[in-house]
Coordinates of C-alpha atoms and ligand atoms in Angstrom, one line a residue:
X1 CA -7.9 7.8 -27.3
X2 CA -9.4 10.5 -25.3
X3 CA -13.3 8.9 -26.0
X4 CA -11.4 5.7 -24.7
X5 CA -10.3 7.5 -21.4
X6 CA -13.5 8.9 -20.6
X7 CA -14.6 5.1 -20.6
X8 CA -16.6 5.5 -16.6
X9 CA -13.8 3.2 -15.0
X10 CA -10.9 5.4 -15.6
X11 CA -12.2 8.3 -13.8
X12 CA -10.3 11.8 -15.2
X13 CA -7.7 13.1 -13.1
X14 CA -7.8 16.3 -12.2
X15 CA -4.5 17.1 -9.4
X16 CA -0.8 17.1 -10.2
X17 CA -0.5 13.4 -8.7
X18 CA -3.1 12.2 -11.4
X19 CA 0.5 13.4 -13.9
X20 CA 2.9 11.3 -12.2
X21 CA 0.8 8.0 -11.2
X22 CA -1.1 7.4 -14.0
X23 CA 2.2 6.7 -16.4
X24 CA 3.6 4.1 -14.1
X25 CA 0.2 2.6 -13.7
X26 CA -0.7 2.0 -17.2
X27 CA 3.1 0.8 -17.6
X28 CA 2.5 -1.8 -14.9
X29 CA -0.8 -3.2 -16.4
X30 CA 0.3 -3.4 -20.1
X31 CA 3.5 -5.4 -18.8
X32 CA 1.7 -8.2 -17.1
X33 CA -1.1 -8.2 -20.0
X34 CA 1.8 -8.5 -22.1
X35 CA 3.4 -11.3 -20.2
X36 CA -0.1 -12.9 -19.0
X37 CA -0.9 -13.3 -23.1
X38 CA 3.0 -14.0 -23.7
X39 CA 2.9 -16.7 -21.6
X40 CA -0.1 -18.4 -22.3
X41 CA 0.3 -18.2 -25.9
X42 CA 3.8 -20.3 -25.2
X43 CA 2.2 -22.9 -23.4
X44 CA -1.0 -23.4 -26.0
X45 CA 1.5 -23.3 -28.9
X46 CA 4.4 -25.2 -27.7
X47 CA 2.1 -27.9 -26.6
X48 CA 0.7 -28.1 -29.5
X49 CA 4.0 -28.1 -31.7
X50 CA 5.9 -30.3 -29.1
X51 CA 3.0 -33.0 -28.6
X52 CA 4.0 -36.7 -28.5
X53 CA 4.2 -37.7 -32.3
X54 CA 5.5 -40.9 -33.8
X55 CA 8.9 -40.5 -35.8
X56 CA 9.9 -37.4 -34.4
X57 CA 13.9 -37.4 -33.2
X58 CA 14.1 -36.0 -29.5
X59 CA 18.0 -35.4 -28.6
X60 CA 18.8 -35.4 -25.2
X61 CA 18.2 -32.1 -23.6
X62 CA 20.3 -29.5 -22.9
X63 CA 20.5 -28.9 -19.3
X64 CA 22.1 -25.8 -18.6
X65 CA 22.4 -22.5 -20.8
X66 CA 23.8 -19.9 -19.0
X67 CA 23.4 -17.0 -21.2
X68 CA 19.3 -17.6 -21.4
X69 CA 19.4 -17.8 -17.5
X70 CA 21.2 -14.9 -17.1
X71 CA 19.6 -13.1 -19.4
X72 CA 16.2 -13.9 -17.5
X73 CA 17.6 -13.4 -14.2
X74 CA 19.2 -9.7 -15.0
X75 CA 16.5 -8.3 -17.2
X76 CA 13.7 -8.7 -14.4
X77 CA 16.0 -7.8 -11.4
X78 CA 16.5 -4.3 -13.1
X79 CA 13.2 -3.9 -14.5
X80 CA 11.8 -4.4 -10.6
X81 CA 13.9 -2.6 -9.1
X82 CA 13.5 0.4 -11.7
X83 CA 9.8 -0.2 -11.0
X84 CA 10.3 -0.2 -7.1
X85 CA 12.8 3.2 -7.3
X86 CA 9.6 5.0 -9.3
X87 CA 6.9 4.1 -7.2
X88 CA 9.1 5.0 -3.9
X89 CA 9.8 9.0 -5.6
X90 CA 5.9 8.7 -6.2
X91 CA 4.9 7.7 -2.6
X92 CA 7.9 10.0 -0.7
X93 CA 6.1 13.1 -3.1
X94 CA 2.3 11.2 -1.6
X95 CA 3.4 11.7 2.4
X96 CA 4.7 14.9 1.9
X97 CA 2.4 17.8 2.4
X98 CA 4.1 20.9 0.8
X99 CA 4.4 24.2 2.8
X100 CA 1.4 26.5 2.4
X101 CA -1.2 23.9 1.5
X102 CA -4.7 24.9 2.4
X103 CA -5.4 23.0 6.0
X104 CA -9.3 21.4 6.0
X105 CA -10.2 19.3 9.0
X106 CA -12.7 16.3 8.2
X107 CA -14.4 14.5 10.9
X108 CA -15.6 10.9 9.5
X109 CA -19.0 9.2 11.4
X110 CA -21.0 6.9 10.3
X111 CA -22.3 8.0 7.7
X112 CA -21.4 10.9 7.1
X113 CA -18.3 13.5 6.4
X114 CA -17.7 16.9 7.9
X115 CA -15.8 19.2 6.7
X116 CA -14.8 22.3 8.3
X117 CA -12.4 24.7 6.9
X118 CA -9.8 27.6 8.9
X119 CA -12.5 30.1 9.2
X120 CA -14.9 28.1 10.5
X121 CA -17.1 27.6 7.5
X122 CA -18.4 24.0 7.6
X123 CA -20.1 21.6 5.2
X124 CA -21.2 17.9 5.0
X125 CA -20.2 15.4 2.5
X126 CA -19.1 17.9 -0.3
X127 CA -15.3 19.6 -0.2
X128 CA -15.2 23.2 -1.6
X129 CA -11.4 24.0 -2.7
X130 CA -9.4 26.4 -4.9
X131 CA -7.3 24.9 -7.9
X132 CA -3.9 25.2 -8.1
X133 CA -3.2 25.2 -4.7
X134 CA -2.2 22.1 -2.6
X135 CA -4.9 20.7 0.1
X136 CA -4.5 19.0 3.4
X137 CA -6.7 17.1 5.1
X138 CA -6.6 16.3 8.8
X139 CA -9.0 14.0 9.4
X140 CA -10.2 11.8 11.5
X141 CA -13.3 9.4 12.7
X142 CA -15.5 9.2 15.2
X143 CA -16.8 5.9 15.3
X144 CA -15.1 3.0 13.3
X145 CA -12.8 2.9 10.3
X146 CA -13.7 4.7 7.3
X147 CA -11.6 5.6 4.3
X148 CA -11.2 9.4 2.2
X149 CA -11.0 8.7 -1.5
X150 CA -10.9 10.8 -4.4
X151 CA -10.7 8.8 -7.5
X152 CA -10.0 11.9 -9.5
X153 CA -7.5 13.5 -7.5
X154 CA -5.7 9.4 -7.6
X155 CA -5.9 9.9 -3.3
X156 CA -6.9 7.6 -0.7
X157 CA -6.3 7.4 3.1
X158 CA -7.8 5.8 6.1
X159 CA -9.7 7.3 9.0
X160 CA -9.1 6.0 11.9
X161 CA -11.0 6.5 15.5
X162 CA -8.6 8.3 18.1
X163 CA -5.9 9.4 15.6
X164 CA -5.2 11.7 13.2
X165 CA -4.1 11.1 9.6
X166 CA -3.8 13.8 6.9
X167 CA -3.9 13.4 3.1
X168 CA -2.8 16.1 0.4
X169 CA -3.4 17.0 -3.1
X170 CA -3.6 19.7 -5.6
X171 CA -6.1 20.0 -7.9
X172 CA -5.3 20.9 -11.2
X173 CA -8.6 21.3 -13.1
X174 CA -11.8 22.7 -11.8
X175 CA -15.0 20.9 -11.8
X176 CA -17.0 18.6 -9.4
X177 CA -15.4 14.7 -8.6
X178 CA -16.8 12.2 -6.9
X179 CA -15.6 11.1 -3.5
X180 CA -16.3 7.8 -1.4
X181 CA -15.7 6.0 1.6
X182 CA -13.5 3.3 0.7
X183 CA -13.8 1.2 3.6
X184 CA -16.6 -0.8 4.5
X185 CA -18.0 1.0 7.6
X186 CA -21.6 -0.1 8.2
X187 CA -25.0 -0.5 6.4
X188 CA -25.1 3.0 5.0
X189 CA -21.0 2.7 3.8
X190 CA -21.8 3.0 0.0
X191 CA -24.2 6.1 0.8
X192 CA -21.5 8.0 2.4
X193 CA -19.9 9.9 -0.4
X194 CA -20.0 13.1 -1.8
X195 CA -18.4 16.0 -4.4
X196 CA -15.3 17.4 -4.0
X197 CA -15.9 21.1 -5.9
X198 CA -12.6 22.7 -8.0
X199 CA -13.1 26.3 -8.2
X200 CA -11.6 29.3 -9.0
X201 CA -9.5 31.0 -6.5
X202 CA -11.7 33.9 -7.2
X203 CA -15.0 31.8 -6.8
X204 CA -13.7 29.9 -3.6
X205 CA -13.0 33.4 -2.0
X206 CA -16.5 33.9 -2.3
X207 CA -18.1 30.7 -1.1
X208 CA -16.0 31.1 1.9
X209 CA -16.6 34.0 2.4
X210 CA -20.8 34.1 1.6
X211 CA -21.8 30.9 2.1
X212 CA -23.4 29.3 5.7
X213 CA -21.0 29.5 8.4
X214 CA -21.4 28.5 12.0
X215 CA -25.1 29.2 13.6
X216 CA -25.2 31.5 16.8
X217 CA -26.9 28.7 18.4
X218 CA -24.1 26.2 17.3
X219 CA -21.2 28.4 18.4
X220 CA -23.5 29.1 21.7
X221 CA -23.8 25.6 22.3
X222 CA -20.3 24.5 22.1
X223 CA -19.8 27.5 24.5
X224 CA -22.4 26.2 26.7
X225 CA -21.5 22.6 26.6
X226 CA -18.0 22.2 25.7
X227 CA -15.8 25.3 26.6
X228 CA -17.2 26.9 29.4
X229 CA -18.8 23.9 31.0
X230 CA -22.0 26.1 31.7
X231 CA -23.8 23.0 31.4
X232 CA -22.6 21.3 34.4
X233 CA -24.9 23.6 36.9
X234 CA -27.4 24.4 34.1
X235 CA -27.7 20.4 33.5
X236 CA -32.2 21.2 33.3
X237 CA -32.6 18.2 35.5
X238 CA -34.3 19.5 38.8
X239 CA -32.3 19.9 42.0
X240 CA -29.5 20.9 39.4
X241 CA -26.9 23.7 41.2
X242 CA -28.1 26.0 38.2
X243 CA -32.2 26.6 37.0
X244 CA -33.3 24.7 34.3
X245 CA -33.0 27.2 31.2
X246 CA -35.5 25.8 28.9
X247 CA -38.4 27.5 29.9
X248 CA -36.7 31.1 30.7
X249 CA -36.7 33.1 27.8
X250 CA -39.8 35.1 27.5
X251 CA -41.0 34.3 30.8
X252 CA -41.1 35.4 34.2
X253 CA -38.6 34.7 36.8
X254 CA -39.1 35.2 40.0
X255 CA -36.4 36.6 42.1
X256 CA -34.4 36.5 45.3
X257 CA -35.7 39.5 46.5
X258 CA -39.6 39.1 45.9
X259 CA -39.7 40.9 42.7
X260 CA -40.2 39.1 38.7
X261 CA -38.7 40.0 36.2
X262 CA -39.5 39.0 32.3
X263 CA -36.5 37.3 30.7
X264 CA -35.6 39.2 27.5
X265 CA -32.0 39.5 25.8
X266 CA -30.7 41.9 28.4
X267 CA -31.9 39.8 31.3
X268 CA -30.1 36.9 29.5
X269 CA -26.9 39.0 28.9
X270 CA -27.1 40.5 32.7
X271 CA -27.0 36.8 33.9
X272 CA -24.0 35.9 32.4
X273 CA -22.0 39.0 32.6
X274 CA -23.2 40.0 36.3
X275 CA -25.0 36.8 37.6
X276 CA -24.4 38.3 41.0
X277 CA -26.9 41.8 40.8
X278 CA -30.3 39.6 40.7
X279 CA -30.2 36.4 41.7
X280 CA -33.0 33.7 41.2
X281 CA -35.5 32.7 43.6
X282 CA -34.1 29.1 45.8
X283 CA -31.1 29.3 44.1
X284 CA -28.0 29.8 46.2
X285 CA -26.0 32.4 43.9
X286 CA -22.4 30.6 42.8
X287 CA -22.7 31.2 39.2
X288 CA -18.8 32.3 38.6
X289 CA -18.7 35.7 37.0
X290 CA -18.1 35.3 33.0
X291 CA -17.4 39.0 32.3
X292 CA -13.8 38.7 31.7
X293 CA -14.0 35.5 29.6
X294 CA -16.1 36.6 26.9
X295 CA -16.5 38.7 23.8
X296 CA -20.0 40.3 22.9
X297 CA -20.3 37.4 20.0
X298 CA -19.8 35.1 22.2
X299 CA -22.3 36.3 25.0
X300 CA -24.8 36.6 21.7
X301 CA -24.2 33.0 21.1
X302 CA -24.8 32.1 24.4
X303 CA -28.3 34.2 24.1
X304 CA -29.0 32.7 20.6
X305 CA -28.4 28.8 22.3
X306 CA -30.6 29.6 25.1
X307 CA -33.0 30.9 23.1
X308 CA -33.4 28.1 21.0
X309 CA -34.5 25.7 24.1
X310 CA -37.0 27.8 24.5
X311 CA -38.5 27.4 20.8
X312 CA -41.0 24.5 20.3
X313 CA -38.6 23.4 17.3
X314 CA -34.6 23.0 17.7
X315 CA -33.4 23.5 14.6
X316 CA -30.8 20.9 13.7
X317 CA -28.3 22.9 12.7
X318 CA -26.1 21.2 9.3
X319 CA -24.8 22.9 6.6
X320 CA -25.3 21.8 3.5
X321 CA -27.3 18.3 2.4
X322 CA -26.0 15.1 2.8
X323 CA -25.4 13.6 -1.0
X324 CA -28.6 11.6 -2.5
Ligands
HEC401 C1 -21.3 26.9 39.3 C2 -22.6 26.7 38.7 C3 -22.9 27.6 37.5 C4 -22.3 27.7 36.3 C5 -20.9 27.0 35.8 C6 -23.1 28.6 35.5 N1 -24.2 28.9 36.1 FE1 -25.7 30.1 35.4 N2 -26.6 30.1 37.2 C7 -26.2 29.4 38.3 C8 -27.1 29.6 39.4 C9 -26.9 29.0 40.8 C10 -28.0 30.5 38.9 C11 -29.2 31.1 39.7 C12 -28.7 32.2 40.7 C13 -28.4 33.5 40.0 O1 -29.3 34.0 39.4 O2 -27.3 33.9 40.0 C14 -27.7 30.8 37.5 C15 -28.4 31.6 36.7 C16 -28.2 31.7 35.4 C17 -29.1 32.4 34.4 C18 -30.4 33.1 34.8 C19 -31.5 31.9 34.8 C20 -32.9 32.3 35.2 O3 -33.6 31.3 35.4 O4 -33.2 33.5 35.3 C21 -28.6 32.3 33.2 C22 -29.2 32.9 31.9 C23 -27.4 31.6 33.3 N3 -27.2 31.2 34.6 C24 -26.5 31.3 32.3 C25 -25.3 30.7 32.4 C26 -24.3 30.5 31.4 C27 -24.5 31.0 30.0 C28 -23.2 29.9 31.9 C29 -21.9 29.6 31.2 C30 -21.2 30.7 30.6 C31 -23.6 29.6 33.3 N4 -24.8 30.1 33.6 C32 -22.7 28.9 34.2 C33 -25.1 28.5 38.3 C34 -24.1 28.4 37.4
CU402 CU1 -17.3 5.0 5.9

């Protein structure tokens, strides 16, 4: 039995739903292979017993017989309906995300997945979780319609551009379990896949905790770009209300007053907490004073970001590998 559920197309399951579904599925398919063979077995074997033969006495038929019609009315109607009322408890347990699940956003692109979890730590393609514990996803896409699905964990959900859906499980066993995009999304769709990793409560604490989080220069460019718009004076195109910062680290800038100064760190970090006290040659000085918006990580973020246009490489920051 157990060699026979290993067989590849039954895939193991490993959360609580796995319990609960897989009984009503393997009900559902060994009723209609038992009525699919029923059935055709009547038809081969009645035609051949009932064939047109000479000398056989046919009396006229019986038209009605209310107890075999009932009986094949009532038997069905309860049997769907009992099948119905199951797989309604089953789905009303599917929508509802319990209190205290474990909240994971993942953004869908083509082709891609990425995951980011409450304290920031991100990866691509691959989902670390704790078992035992129920899991929500919030997810959503970027570009066109992709779909989550973990054959193991007997989930599946769409991902749809410009709204959120969410989809819950909790793993029972650990181990590592495939996971697909189950909607055809493009000419990479059946690459975009990956692992969904069961661990330990224990051993989850510690990926979370240990493994790659965030890079300054990623935090300092959302800063730059997203939150504190610094980007719309610094845009680097010349004539810009703000100097092009690509070439300033580790350079000379020459200032208001006559004098140069080299750009280091505390040049950098004096720009953005007092852009006021030197102010760069031809540059009219409205840079809004930051000082009270920002925390010393984030002004080292903002360092680390501009630092990195200087470097002859940017390193694409992504954590983790996309799956082979
Ligand atoms: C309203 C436009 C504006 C915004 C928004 C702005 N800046 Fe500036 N920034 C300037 C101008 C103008 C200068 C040059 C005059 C000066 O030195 O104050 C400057 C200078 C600087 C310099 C020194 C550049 C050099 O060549 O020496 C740094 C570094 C800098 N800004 C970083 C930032 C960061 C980081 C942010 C976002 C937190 C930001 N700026 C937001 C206008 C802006
Ligand atoms: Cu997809």
């Amino acid at each position: 039995m157990s060699n026979f559920l290993n067989f590849p197309i039954i895939p193991v399951g490993a959360s609580t739903f796995a319990e609960k579904v897989d009984p009503l599925f393997y009900l559902l398919t060994l009723m209609s292979t038992v009525l699919t063979v029923g059935i055709f077995m009547g038809i081969v074997i009645m035609a051949a017993v009932f064939r047109k033969k000479p000398g056989v006495d046919r009396p006229s038929q019986a038209l009605h017989a209310p107890i075999l019609e009932l009986t094949w009315t009532i038997i069905p109607t309860i049997v769907g309906l009992g099948l119905f009322v199951w797989g309604a408890v089953l789905f009303d347990d599917y929508i509802k995300v319990p209190e205290g699940a474990l909240q994971i956003d993942v953004i869908a692109k083509q082709w891609m997945w990425k995951v980011q979890h409450e304290n920031g730590m991100r990866e691509v393609n691959d989902l670390h979780i704790p078992v035992g514990r129920p899991v929500k996803l919030t997810m959503m896409s970027q570009d066109v319609l992709h779909n989550y699905a973990v054959p193991a964990m007997r989930v599946k959900q769409d991902v749809i551009p410009g709204r959120y859906t969410s989809l819950w499980f909790e793993p029972t066993k650990t181990g590592a379990f495939p996971m697909f995009c189950s909607e055809y999304c493009g000419t990479e769709h059946s690459l975009m896949g990956g692992t969904v990793y069961v661990m330990e409560p224990q051993a989850y604490n510690e990926w979370l905790a240990g493994g790659p989080k965030v890079s300054p220069q990623e935090a300092g460019r959302f800063l730059f770009e997203e939150k504190l718009g610094c980007v719309t004076c610094h845009t680097g195109v010349s004539g810009a209300r703000g100097p092009d910062l690509k070439e300033v680290f580790g350079h000379a800038v020459k200032l208001a007053d006559g004098s140069s100064v080299t750009a280091d760190e505390e040049y950098l970090r004096e720009s953005i907490m007092e852009p006021a006290k030197r102010i760069v040659a031809t540059f009219t000085p409205l840079m809004p004073n930051f000082a009270n918006q920002l925390n010393d990580e984030d002004v080292a973020n903002l360092i680390a970001y501009i630092k990195s246009l200087t470097e002859e490489e940017v390193v694409e920051v992504e954590t983790g590998a996309p799956a082979p």
